Structures are given as structure tokens and as C-alpha cells.
PDB file of C-alpha atoms (C1' of nucleotides) in Angstrom:
ATOM      1  CA  MET A   1     -12.176 -20.352   3.008  1.00 28.00           C
ATOM      2  CA  GLU A   2      -9.118 -19.190   4.650  1.00 29.00           C
ATOM      3  CA  GLU A   3      -6.756 -21.872   4.061  1.00 26.00           C
ATOM      4  CA  PHE A   4      -3.709 -19.323   4.431  1.00 25.00           C
ATOM      5  CA  VAL A   5      -2.843 -19.590   8.042  1.00 25.00           C
ATOM      6  CA  VAL A   6       0.877 -18.227   8.087  1.00 26.00           C
ATOM      7  CA  ARG A   7       1.574 -17.480  11.159  1.00 30.00           C
ATOM      8  CA  GLY A   8       1.246 -20.010  13.834  1.00 26.00           C
ATOM      9  CA  GLN A   9      -1.871 -18.922  15.778  1.00 32.00           C
ATOM     10  CA  ASN A  10      -4.774 -20.098  14.832  1.00 32.00           C
ATOM     11  CA  LYS A  11      -7.485 -18.368  17.568  1.00 32.00           C
ATOM     12  CA  ARG A  12     -10.646 -17.036  15.774  1.00 33.00           C
ATOM     13  CA  SER A  13     -13.020 -14.083  17.421  1.00 32.00           C
ATOM     14  CA  PRO A  14     -16.093 -13.812  15.323  1.00 31.00           C
ATOM     15  CA  ALA A  15     -16.133 -12.084  12.285  1.00 31.00           C
ATOM     16  CA  ASN A  16     -15.666  -8.360  12.501  1.00 34.00           C
ATOM     17  CA  ASP A  17     -16.319  -5.031  10.285  1.00 34.00           C
ATOM     18  CA  ALA A  18     -14.221  -2.094  10.475  1.00 36.00           C
ATOM     19  CA  ILE A  19     -16.176   0.320   7.759  1.00 38.00           C
ATOM     20  CA  SER A  20     -18.771  -1.773   5.443  1.00 36.00           C
ATOM     21  CA  PRO A  21     -21.234  -3.688   6.559  1.00 36.00           C
ATOM     22  CA  ARG A  22     -20.909  -5.916   3.937  1.00 34.00           C
ATOM     23  CA  LYS A  23     -17.313  -6.559   4.223  1.00 35.00           C
ATOM     24  CA  LYS A  24     -16.426  -9.300   6.819  1.00 33.00           C
ATOM     25  CA  ILE A  25     -13.094  -9.277   7.831  1.00 32.00           C
ATOM     26  CA  LYS A  26     -11.358 -12.094  10.417  1.00 33.00           C
ATOM     27  CA  LEU A  27      -9.753 -10.199  13.278  1.00 33.00           C
ATOM     28  CA  GLU A  28      -7.882 -12.553  15.432  1.00 35.00           C
ATOM     29  CA  ARG A  29      -6.531 -11.050  19.169  1.00 33.00           C
ATOM     30  CA  MET A  30      -3.120 -12.351  19.152  1.00 35.00           C
ATOM     31  CA  LYS A  31      -2.482 -13.935  22.714  1.00 34.00           C
ATOM     32  CA  GLN A  32       0.154 -12.777  25.182  1.00 35.00           C
ATOM     33  CA  GLU A  33       1.482 -15.703  26.071  1.00 36.00           C
ATOM     34  CA  GLU A  34       5.115 -16.666  24.398  1.00 38.00           C
ATOM     35  CA  GLU A  35       5.911 -13.260  24.645  1.00 38.00           C
ATOM     36  CA  GLU A  36      10.142 -13.488  25.154  1.00 40.00           C
ATOM     37  CA  GLU A  37      10.097 -10.292  23.118  1.00 42.00           C
ATOM     38  CA  GLU A  38       8.479  -8.003  25.560  1.00 42.00           C
ATOM     39  CA  GLU A  39      11.139  -7.207  27.807  1.00 46.00           C
ATOM     40  CA  ASP A  40      12.374  -4.178  26.903  1.00 49.00           C
ATOM     41  CA  GLU A  41      10.537  -0.464  27.184  1.00 55.00           C
ATOM     42  CA  PHE A  42       7.107  -1.630  25.861  1.00 50.00           C
ATOM     43  CA  SER A  43       6.026  -2.862  29.390  1.00 57.00           C
ATOM     44  CA  HIS A  44       2.025  -3.791  27.967  1.00 65.00           C
ATOM     45  CA  PRO A  45       2.345  -6.060  24.609  1.00 72.00           C
ATOM     46  CA  VAL A  46       0.674  -4.398  21.633  1.00 78.00           C
ATOM     47  CA  PRO A  47      -2.510  -6.103  21.219  1.00 90.00           C
ATOM     48  CA  TRP A  48      -2.243  -7.015  17.698  1.00 94.00           C
ATOM     49  CA  GLN A  49      -5.488  -7.710  15.531  1.00 96.00           C
ATOM     50  CA  LYS A  50      -4.730 -10.544  12.991  1.00 96.00           C
ATOM     51  CA  ILE A  51      -6.479  -9.597   9.372  1.00 95.00           C
ATOM     52  CA  GLU A  52      -6.458 -12.479   6.798  1.00 94.00           C
ATOM     53  CA  ALA A  53      -7.785 -13.600   3.380  1.00 92.00           C
ATOM     54  CA  GLU A  54      -6.687 -16.131   0.754  1.00 90.00           C
ATOM     55  CA  GLY A  55      -2.804 -14.653   0.331  1.00 90.00           C
ATOM     56  CA  LEU A  56      -3.441 -11.773   2.423  1.00 93.00           C
ATOM     57  CA  ASP A  57      -1.828 -11.663   5.850  1.00 95.00           C
ATOM     58  CA  CYS A  58      -1.437  -8.292   7.774  1.00 96.00           C
ATOM     59  CA  ASP A  59      -1.664  -7.604  12.024  1.00 97.00           C
ATOM     60  CA  TYR A  60      -2.652  -4.185  13.204  1.00 97.00           C
ATOM     61  CA  ALA A  61      -2.362  -2.477  16.316  1.00 97.00           C
ATOM     62  CA  LEU A  62      -2.706   0.817  17.609  1.00 97.00           C
ATOM     63  CA  LEU A  63       1.294   1.860  18.255  1.00 97.00           C
ATOM     64  CA  PHE A  64       0.800   5.125  19.927  1.00 97.00           C
ATOM     65  CA  SER A  65      -1.691   6.878  22.399  1.00 97.00           C
ATOM     66  CA  LYS A  66      -3.249   9.640  21.257  1.00 97.00           C
ATOM     67  CA  GLU A  67      -1.126  12.195  22.977  1.00 98.00           C
ATOM     68  CA  GLU A  68       2.049  10.606  21.657  1.00 98.00           C
ATOM     69  CA  ALA A  69       0.580  10.250  18.303  1.00 98.00           C
ATOM     70  CA  ASP A  70      -0.222  14.183  18.319  1.00 98.00           C
ATOM     71  CA  HIS A  71       3.203  14.778  19.329  1.00 98.00           C
ATOM     72  CA  LEU A  72       5.010  12.759  16.630  1.00 98.00           C
ATOM     73  CA  LEU A  73       2.791  14.130  14.101  1.00 98.00           C
ATOM     74  CA  LYS A  74       3.298  17.564  14.892  1.00 98.00           C
ATOM     75  CA  GLN A  75       7.380  17.053  14.972  1.00 98.00           C
ATOM     76  CA  LEU A  76       7.037  15.306  11.535  1.00 98.00           C
ATOM     77  CA  GLU A  77       4.854  18.582  10.053  1.00 97.00           C
ATOM     78  CA  GLU A  78       8.019  20.278  11.506  1.00 97.00           C
ATOM     79  CA  GLU A  79      11.128  17.904  10.058  1.00 96.00           C
ATOM     80  CA  VAL A  80       9.831  16.710   6.692  1.00 96.00           C
ATOM     81  CA  VAL A  81      10.539  18.141   3.601  1.00 93.00           C
ATOM     82  CA  TYR A  82       8.587  17.184   0.769  1.00 93.00           C
ATOM     83  CA  SER A  83       9.532  16.313  -2.903  1.00 87.00           C
ATOM     84  CA  THR A  84       8.611  19.505  -4.998  1.00 84.00           C
ATOM     85  CA  GLY A  85       9.231  20.089  -8.968  1.00 78.00           C
ATOM     86  CA  GLU A  86       9.907  17.173 -11.057  1.00 75.00           C
ATOM     87  CA  GLU A  87       9.802  14.804  -8.020  1.00 78.00           C
ATOM     88  CA  ALA A  88       5.840  15.844  -7.382  1.00 83.00           C
ATOM     89  CA  LYS A  89       4.732  14.969 -10.476  1.00 82.00           C
ATOM     90  CA  VAL A  90       3.731  11.480 -12.649  1.00 82.00           C
ATOM     91  CA  GLN A  91       3.932  11.171 -16.232  1.00 74.00           C
ATOM     92  CA  ILE A  92       0.821   8.787 -17.564  1.00 76.00           C
ATOM     93  CA  PHE A  93       0.061   8.683 -21.307  1.00 66.00           C
ATOM     94  CA  GLY A  94       2.468  11.338 -22.374  1.00 65.00           C
ATOM     95  CA  LYS A  95       0.583  13.724 -19.873  1.00 75.00           C
ATOM     96  CA  VAL A  96       2.187  15.101 -16.798  1.00 79.00           C
ATOM     97  CA  TYR A  97       0.129  15.169 -13.522  1.00 86.00           C
ATOM     98  CA  ASP A  98       0.957  16.282 -10.052  1.00 87.00           C
ATOM     99  CA  ILE A  99       0.890  13.370  -7.877  1.00 89.00           C
ATOM    100  CA  PRO A 100      -2.299  13.711  -5.445  1.00 92.00           C
ATOM    101  CA  ARG A 101       0.079  13.745  -2.138  1.00 94.00           C
ATOM    102  CA  LYS A 102       3.130  14.904  -1.266  1.00 93.00           C
ATOM    103  CA  GLN A 103       6.075  12.300  -1.038  1.00 91.00           C
ATOM    104  CA  ALA A 104       9.654  12.326   0.965  1.00 93.00           C
ATOM    105  CA  THR A 105      12.004   9.309   1.273  1.00 92.00           C
ATOM    106  CA  HIS A 106      14.034   8.809   4.044  1.00 95.00           C
ATOM    107  CA  GLY A 107      16.297   6.185   4.972  1.00 95.00           C
ATOM    108  CA  ASP A 108      20.509   4.850   5.036  1.00 95.00           C
ATOM    109  CA  ALA A 109      22.889   6.539   3.574  1.00 91.00           C
ATOM    110  CA  GLY A 110      22.817   5.599  -0.522  1.00 86.00           C
ATOM    111  CA  LEU A 111      19.976   3.976  -0.581  1.00 88.00           C
ATOM    112  CA  THR A 112      17.071   4.753  -3.635  1.00 82.00           C
ATOM    113  CA  TYR A 113      13.441   4.600  -3.983  1.00 78.00           C
ATOM    114  CA  THR A 114      11.995   4.052  -7.813  1.00 76.00           C
ATOM    115  CA  TYR A 115       9.019   5.516  -8.267  1.00 71.00           C
ATOM    116  CA  SER A 116       7.221   5.894 -11.969  1.00 68.00           C
ATOM    117  CA  GLY A 117      10.771   4.965 -13.384  1.00 66.00           C
ATOM    118  CA  VAL A 118      12.580   7.651 -11.657  1.00 70.00           C
ATOM    119  CA  ALA A 119      14.994   6.707  -8.973  1.00 73.00           C
ATOM    120  CA  ARG A 120      15.371   8.761  -5.768  1.00 77.00           C
ATOM    121  CA  LEU A 121      17.829   9.531  -3.273  1.00 84.00           C
ATOM    122  CA  ALA A 122      17.266   8.533   0.537  1.00 90.00           C
ATOM    123  CA  CYS A 123      17.294  11.926   2.626  1.00 93.00           C
ATOM    124  CA  PRO A 124      19.420  11.212   6.444  1.00 96.00           C
ATOM    125  CA  TRP A 125      17.138   9.632   9.162  1.00 97.00           C
ATOM    126  CA  THR A 126      15.800  12.837  10.999  1.00 97.00           C
ATOM    127  CA  PRO A 127      15.293  12.390  14.970  1.00 97.00           C
ATOM    128  CA  THR A 128      11.571  11.417  14.774  1.00 98.00           C
ATOM    129  CA  LEU A 129      11.781   9.192  12.031  1.00 98.00           C
ATOM    130  CA  GLU A 130      14.242   7.467  13.850  1.00 98.00           C
ATOM    131  CA  TYR A 131      12.249   7.180  17.072  1.00 98.00           C
ATOM    132  CA  ILE A 132       9.413   5.756  15.406  1.00 98.00           C
ATOM    133  CA  ARG A 133      11.316   3.555  13.325  1.00 98.00           C
ATOM    134  CA  ASP A 134      12.391   2.039  16.505  1.00 98.00           C
ATOM    135  CA  ALA A 135       9.694   1.729  18.098  1.00 98.00           C
ATOM    136  CA  VAL A 136       8.282  -0.405  15.352  1.00 98.00           C
ATOM    137  CA  THR A 137      11.480  -2.330  15.223  1.00 97.00           C
ATOM    138  CA  LYS A 138      10.697  -3.070  19.378  1.00 96.00           C
ATOM    139  CA  ALA A 139       6.532  -4.277  18.460  1.00 96.00           C
ATOM    140  CA  THR A 140       7.639  -6.436  15.649  1.00 96.00           C
ATOM    141  CA  GLY A 141      11.435  -7.653  15.813  1.00 96.00           C
ATOM    142  CA  GLN A 142      11.867  -6.215  12.275  1.00 96.00           C
ATOM    143  CA  THR A 143      14.441  -3.740  11.271  1.00 96.00           C
ATOM    144  CA  PHE A 144      14.048  -1.385   8.151  1.00 96.00           C
ATOM    145  CA  ASN A 145      16.486   0.883   6.154  1.00 95.00           C
ATOM    146  CA  PHE A 146      14.205   2.935   4.401  1.00 94.00           C
ATOM    147  CA  VAL A 147      10.952   4.947   4.897  1.00 95.00           C
ATOM    148  CA  LEU A 148       8.335   6.400   2.224  1.00 93.00           C
ATOM    149  CA  VAL A 149       6.477   9.454   3.865  1.00 95.00           C
ATOM    150  CA  ASN A 150       3.352  10.308   1.886  1.00 94.00           C
ATOM    151  CA  ARG A 151       1.131  13.058   3.077  1.00 96.00           C
ATOM    152  CA  TYR A 152      -2.503  13.564   2.308  1.00 96.00           C
ATOM    153  CA  LYS A 153      -3.684  17.391   3.117  1.00 95.00           C
ATOM    154  CA  ASP A 154      -7.174  16.007   2.806  1.00 96.00           C
ATOM    155  CA  GLY A 155      -9.352  13.808   1.901  1.00 95.00           C
ATOM    156  CA  ARG A 156      -8.731  14.841  -2.005  1.00 94.00           C
ATOM    157  CA  ASP A 157      -5.550  13.685  -1.746  1.00 94.00           C
ATOM    158  CA  HIS A 158      -4.900   9.834  -2.213  1.00 95.00           C
ATOM    159  CA  MET A 159      -3.549   7.126  -3.614  1.00 94.00           C
ATOM    160  CA  GLY A 160      -4.163   4.752  -6.868  1.00 91.00           C
ATOM    161  CA  GLU A 161      -3.995   1.055  -6.350  1.00 91.00           C
ATOM    162  CA  HIS A 162      -0.717  -0.691  -6.462  1.00 91.00           C
ATOM    163  CA  ARG A 163       1.202  -3.490  -4.816  1.00 90.00           C
ATOM    164  CA  ASP A 164       4.663  -2.499  -2.814  1.00 88.00           C
ATOM    165  CA  ASP A 165       6.255  -5.551  -4.877  1.00 81.00           C
ATOM    166  CA  GLU A 166       9.666  -3.850  -5.956  1.00 80.00           C
ATOM    167  CA  LYS A 167      12.352  -6.190  -6.635  1.00 79.00           C
ATOM    168  CA  GLU A 168      14.780  -4.506  -4.553  1.00 83.00           C
ATOM    169  CA  LEU A 169      12.357  -4.991  -1.663  1.00 86.00           C
ATOM    170  CA  ASP A 170      13.304  -7.700   0.482  1.00 88.00           C
ATOM    171  CA  PRO A 171      10.680 -10.259  -0.060  1.00 84.00           C
ATOM    172  CA  LEU A 172      10.498 -11.538   3.081  1.00 88.00           C
ATOM    173  CA  CYS A 173      10.344  -8.330   5.256  1.00 92.00           C
ATOM    174  CA  PRO A 174       6.847  -7.024   5.955  1.00 95.00           C
ATOM    175  CA  ILE A 175       6.194  -3.771   5.427  1.00 95.00           C
ATOM    176  CA  ALA A 176       5.297  -1.277   8.583  1.00 97.00           C
ATOM    177  CA  SER A 177       2.972   1.398   7.866  1.00 97.00           C
ATOM    178  CA  VAL A 178       2.428   3.958  10.531  1.00 98.00           C
ATOM    179  CA  SER A 179      -0.346   6.506  10.465  1.00 98.00           C
ATOM    180  CA  LEU A 180      -0.424   9.511  11.951  1.00 98.00           C
ATOM    181  CA  GLY A 181      -3.278  12.113  11.596  1.00 97.00           C
ATOM    182  CA  ALA A 182      -6.688  11.968  10.210  1.00 97.00           C
ATOM    183  CA  PRO A 183      -8.010   8.308  10.013  1.00 97.00           C
ATOM    184  CA  ARG A 184      -8.312   7.441   6.615  1.00 97.00           C
ATOM    185  CA  ASP A 185      -9.956   3.922   4.686  1.00 96.00           C
ATOM    186  CA  PHE A 186      -7.517   1.801   3.560  1.00 96.00           C
ATOM    187  CA  VAL A 187      -8.861  -0.539   0.400  1.00 94.00           C
ATOM    188  CA  PHE A 188      -7.037  -4.340  -0.202  1.00 93.00           C
ATOM    189  CA  ARG A 189      -8.264  -5.967  -3.383  1.00 90.00           C
ATOM    190  CA  HIS A 190      -7.072  -9.093  -4.665  1.00 89.00           C
ATOM    191  CA  ARG A 191      -5.613  -9.028  -8.264  1.00 87.00           C
ATOM    192  CA  ASP A 192      -8.098 -11.495 -10.326  1.00 84.00           C
ATOM    193  CA  THR A 193     -10.747  -9.157  -9.136  1.00 84.00           C
ATOM    194  CA  ARG A 194      -9.367  -6.126 -11.203  1.00 79.00           C
ATOM    195  CA  GLY A 195      -9.861  -4.920 -14.706  1.00 69.00           C
ATOM    196  CA  LYS A 196     -12.840  -5.755 -16.834  1.00 66.00           C
ATOM    197  CA  ARG A 197     -12.874  -9.498 -16.840  1.00 62.00           C
ATOM    198  CA  THR A 198     -13.107 -10.686 -13.504  1.00 66.00           C
ATOM    199  CA  ARG A 199     -11.937 -14.274 -12.908  1.00 68.00           C
ATOM    200  CA  ARG A 200     -13.063 -14.840  -9.241  1.00 76.00           C
ATOM    201  CA  GLN A 201     -15.386 -13.550  -6.770  1.00 79.00           C
ATOM    202  CA  ILE A 202     -12.885 -12.476  -3.910  1.00 85.00           C
ATOM    203  CA  GLU A 203     -13.957  -9.491  -2.085  1.00 87.00           C
ATOM    204  CA  PRO A 204     -12.265  -6.868  -0.701  1.00 90.00           C
ATOM    205  CA  VAL A 205     -10.527  -6.044   2.313  1.00 93.00           C
ATOM    206  CA  LYS A 206     -11.437  -2.459   3.887  1.00 94.00           C
ATOM    207  CA  LEU A 207      -9.846  -0.938   6.766  1.00 94.00           C
ATOM    208  CA  GLU A 208      -9.888   2.447   8.451  1.00 96.00           C
ATOM    209  CA  LEU A 209      -6.543   3.386   9.971  1.00 97.00           C
ATOM    210  CA  ALA A 210      -6.648   4.788  12.807  1.00 97.00           C
ATOM    211  CA  HIS A 211      -4.311   8.110  14.321  1.00 98.00           C
ATOM    212  CA  GLY A 212      -1.046   6.090  15.554  1.00 98.00           C
ATOM    213  CA  SER A 213      -1.539   2.952  14.331  1.00 97.00           C
ATOM    214  CA  LEU A 214       0.812   0.158  13.006  1.00 98.00           C
ATOM    215  CA  LEU A 215      -0.507  -1.733   9.816  1.00 97.00           C
ATOM    216  CA  LEU A 216       2.003  -4.825   9.127  1.00 97.00           C
ATOM    217  CA  MET A 217       2.078  -6.130   5.604  1.00 95.00           C
ATOM    218  CA  ASN A 218       3.329  -9.399   5.464  1.00 94.00           C
ATOM    219  CA  SER A 219       4.163 -11.357   2.340  1.00 90.00           C
ATOM    220  CA  PRO A 220       2.666 -12.972   0.574  1.00 91.00           C
ATOM    221  CA  THR A 221       0.409 -10.292   0.949  1.00 92.00           C
ATOM    222  CA  ASN A 222       1.951  -7.436  -1.850  1.00 91.00           C
ATOM    223  CA  THR A 223       1.877 -10.276  -4.253  1.00 89.00           C
ATOM    224  CA  PHE A 224      -1.701 -11.318  -4.603  1.00 89.00           C
ATOM    225  CA  TRP A 225      -3.292  -7.670  -3.222  1.00 91.00           C
ATOM    226  CA  TYR A 226      -3.444  -4.104  -4.464  1.00 92.00           C
ATOM    227  CA  HIS A 227      -4.169  -1.502  -1.984  1.00 94.00           C
ATOM    228  CA  GLY A 228      -5.221   2.074  -1.980  1.00 94.00           C
ATOM    229  CA  LEU A 229      -6.123   4.977  -0.150  1.00 95.00           C
ATOM    230  CA  PRO A 230      -9.279   6.166  -1.670  1.00 94.00           C
ATOM    231  CA  VAL A 231     -10.800   9.877  -1.914  1.00 94.00           C
ATOM    232  CA  ARG A 232     -12.915  10.710   1.173  1.00 96.00           C
ATOM    233  CA  LYS A 233     -14.368  13.992   0.363  1.00 95.00           C
ATOM    234  CA  LYS A 234     -15.822  14.739   3.962  1.00 94.00           C
ATOM    235  CA  ILE A 235     -12.059  14.917   5.432  1.00 96.00           C
ATOM    236  CA  SER A 236     -10.547  17.944   5.904  1.00 95.00           C
ATOM    237  CA  LEU A 237      -7.407  17.202   8.290  1.00 96.00           C
ATOM    238  CA  PRO A 238      -4.072  15.933   7.013  1.00 97.00           C
ATOM    239  CA  ARG A 239      -2.578  12.238   7.136  1.00 97.00           C
ATOM    240  CA  VAL A 240       0.943  11.427   7.387  1.00 98.00           C
ATOM    241  CA  ASN A 241       2.150   7.822   6.734  1.00 97.00           C
ATOM    242  CA  LEU A 242       5.157   6.284   7.348  1.00 97.00           C
ATOM    243  CA  THR A 243       6.054   3.334   5.338  1.00 96.00           C
ATOM    244  CA  PHE A 244       8.840   1.294   6.706  1.00 96.00           C
ATOM    245  CA  ARG A 245      10.546  -1.084   4.347  1.00 94.00           C
ATOM    246  CA  ARG A 246      13.875  -3.137   4.221  1.00 93.00           C
ATOM    247  CA  ILE A 247      15.822  -2.599   0.422  1.00 90.00           C
ATOM    248  CA  LEU A 248      18.289  -5.116  -0.162  1.00 85.00           C
ATOM    249  CA  LEU A 249      21.932  -3.701  -0.088  1.00 77.00           C
ATOM    250  CA  ASP A 250      23.251  -5.612  -3.405  1.00 63.00           C
ATOM    251  CA  GLN A 251      20.764  -4.753  -5.913  1.00 48.00           C
ATOM    252  CA  LYS A 252      21.276  -7.382  -8.220  1.00 42.00           C
ATOM    253  CA  LYS A 253      18.698  -9.932  -8.547  1.00 38.00           C
ATOM    254  CA  ARG A 254      18.294 -12.869  -6.011  1.00 36.00           C
ATOM    255  CA  PRO A 255      19.560 -16.107  -7.146  1.00 35.00           C
ATOM    256  CA  SER A 256      17.403 -18.021  -4.855  1.00 31.00           C
ATOM    257  CA  VAL A 257      13.848 -18.928  -4.407  1.00 28.00           C
ATOM    258  CA  ASP A 258      10.855 -16.989  -6.101  1.00 30.00           C
ATOM    259  CA  SER A 259       9.794 -17.090  -9.716  1.00 30.00           C
ATOM    260  CA  GLN A 260       6.998 -14.615  -9.109  1.00 30.00           C
ATOM    261  CA  GLN A 261       6.819 -11.983 -11.654  1.00 29.00           C
ATOM    262  CA  GLY A 262       8.193  -8.376 -10.428  1.00 30.00           C
ATOM    263  CA  THR A 263       7.094  -4.857 -11.585  1.00 30.00           C
ATOM    264  CA  SER A 264       8.844  -3.237 -14.101  1.00 29.00           C
ATOM    265  CA  ASP A 265      11.677  -0.638 -13.021  1.00 26.00           C
TER     266      ASP A 265
ATOM    267  C1'  DC B   1       5.639 -15.273 -31.826  1.00 57.63           C
ATOM    268  C1'  DA B   2       0.941 -14.185 -29.504  1.00 57.63           C
ATOM    269  C1'  DT B   3      -1.039 -13.009 -25.611  1.00 57.63           C
ATOM    270  C1'  DT B   4      -1.479 -10.932 -20.900  1.00 57.63           C
ATOM    271  C1'  DC B   5       0.117  -8.079 -17.435  1.00 57.63           C
ATOM    272  C1'  DT B   6       2.815  -3.938 -15.926  1.00 57.63           C
ATOM    273  C1'  DT B   7       1.826   1.691 -14.700  1.00 57.63           C
ATOM    274  C1'  DC B   8      -1.439   5.532 -12.679  1.00 57.63           C
ATOM    275  C1'  DA B   9      -4.609   9.473 -11.829  1.00 57.63           C
ATOM    276  C1'  DA B  10      -8.429  10.859 -14.786  1.00 57.63           C
ATOM    277  C1'  DG B  11     -12.894   9.885 -16.553  1.00 57.63           C
ATOM    278  C1'  DC B  12     -17.589   8.930 -15.778  1.00 57.63           C
ATOM    279  C1'  DA B  13     -21.623   6.262 -14.510  1.00 57.63           C
ATOM    280  C1'  DG B  14     -24.838   4.495 -10.830  1.00 57.63           C
TER     281       DG B  14
ATOM    282  C1'  DT C   1     -22.358  14.668  -4.449  1.00 57.63           C
ATOM    283  C1'  DC C   2     -19.862  11.099  -3.727  1.00 57.63           C
ATOM    284  C1'  DT C   3     -17.734   6.634  -4.572  1.00 57.63           C
ATOM    285  C1'  DG C   4     -15.761   3.166  -6.854  1.00 57.63           C
ATOM    286  C1'  DC C   5     -14.976   1.159 -11.047  1.00 57.63           C
ATOM    287  C1'  DT C   6     -13.090   1.459 -16.147  1.00 57.63           C
ATOM    288  C1'  DT C   7      -9.961   3.627 -19.236  1.00 57.63           C
ATOM    289  C1'  DG C   8      -6.214   4.082 -21.995  1.00 57.63           C
ATOM    290  C1'  DA C   9      -0.215   2.985 -24.388  1.00 57.63           C
ATOM    291  C1'  DA C  10       3.459   0.494 -24.873  1.00 57.63           C
ATOM    292  C1'  DG C  11       6.937  -1.931 -22.921  1.00 57.63           C
ATOM    293  C1'  DA C  12       7.663  -6.194 -20.261  1.00 57.63           C
ATOM    294  C1'  DA C  13       7.352 -10.658 -19.224  1.00 57.63           C
ATOM    295  C1'  DT C  14       5.569 -15.243 -20.051  1.00 57.63           C
TER     296       DT C  14
END
DNA sequence: CATTCTTCAAGCAG
DNA sequence: TCTGCTTGAAGAAT
């Protein structure tokens, strides 16, 4: 089954289930030994859960207490200014639709984010975004130069299945997804199981992303698995999601390594 | 050169 | 009703 053990540790807890009784998700509690990284301000190491499937490798943890997450969400609701007008629309089949959520992009000076073929300049970091970014770095050892903020005002707001596979992303850097506000279901689906002609039988992997949680999507997850945030009409409260990324500084194609397909621009 | 893959929210079926 | 799978065009990739 799971032939992909990307990380070094191999202990497995019994199968667990996040939201669906028929879905089994392998969870692994990473031991707190070999913690040379815990010295700083994180007096208690983050208890990670490993989520694995064929070609999928994620780590999930509660990064912030409820009190701190409440505070961070409140701050973000005051600080973040979301795109409006043309930037809040998407064109499909020549028809223009409103994006069913709100988006903002922040990052180091000069970085751009491409959505639906349009590049947008990153706004400067805000104090709260910097604070969360640094907390993620302390918990993961990874550094990030960009964050995409998605705000889902209620359960009608959503995001369709996609991969974060852009060429300008550092392919070896995980994408770190911080969730604040209403818990929402999150679904991974293997690319070989999508569409009319399904080639393989691979079960989707479903999670619930909690208030204050951090989900790390490690390589090669975004090569093989789509992810989406489905509509959940019973949810009436907002959720704000931050996906921290590392964008390559030289926009040129990397000469070495992979020959995996990239996405369009 | 032909076939497959890609984008995304809307539409629709169960 | 709500949820989740399929639809649909056309350029890019292989």
C-alpha cells in the first residue's frame, strides 16, 4: 500500500478517520526524540500527524491555541485588504464569474502570483502575517517569501480542485497552509481518479482543517494529488486560510532535475 | 502529427 | 436539500 515513506520515521498508529467513515487515513504521531529544533520559544514541540498515501505526504498539527488563533483571526480581519473588481473574477469559456471567495497576496517586494493567467504583485507583509509566517518557520524549519490569503465568508464560498504546481514555486519546499476560523473539510484526490475515464482506484483523502491548524503539503503531493475546499452549506462562519510558499527568485526555468509537467501560465 | 492534458466554477444527478 | 461528479474550449504538452 504505502510504498512512499518520504520521511525517515516509520511508526504507524492505527488507521484513523477524519470525517468520513469509509475513508481511512493513516496517521502517524511523530516522536519527539531527535528534537534539536525545539530550543527556541516553542517549549512544547508541535505534535505532528503524518498523512500519507501513494504519492501524498502531508503533516498536520495544531499550531495555535484557540485563544491565540482567535486573536490572529481578529487581527487579520482588520489588516488584510482583499482583491476586488477584475482581480476578483475568473474567466471560463469566455464567461466571467466571480471567484467564490476573496483573495489577497502578500510577500517580499517584487514577487508576483499568477492566477488564471494574470500575474499580481505581492503586497507588503503585515505585522500579523509576519508573525504567523515566523511561527510556521519555527515549527517547520522552512522559510517562505510569499503568502496567498483566501477568505471564505461562509460554507458557500469554496475552491475547486487544483494543484499548486506552478513553475515559479520551489518544488522541494512544502506549502504551509494555516487555517483560522470555521473548520472546513479539505479533500485530496489523485489525478488518476479524476474525470470520466478513471484509470485507477485510489480513495480520496479527506481532512477537516481546524481553527489554528497547520497543514504541510510536502513534495511530491502537488504533483499527483489535486485538492479542493468543497461547499458546506451548513457552515455560516468565515474561514481565513494562509498558504505560505517559496517562490523562486530567478523566474527562469531551473535547468536541473525534474521533467515533470508544469502547469500553464 | 495526433492524442492527451490543462484551466475552473457551473450544472446536474442521486 | 445537499453533496460530489461531470461538463465544456482551446492552447500546451508529449
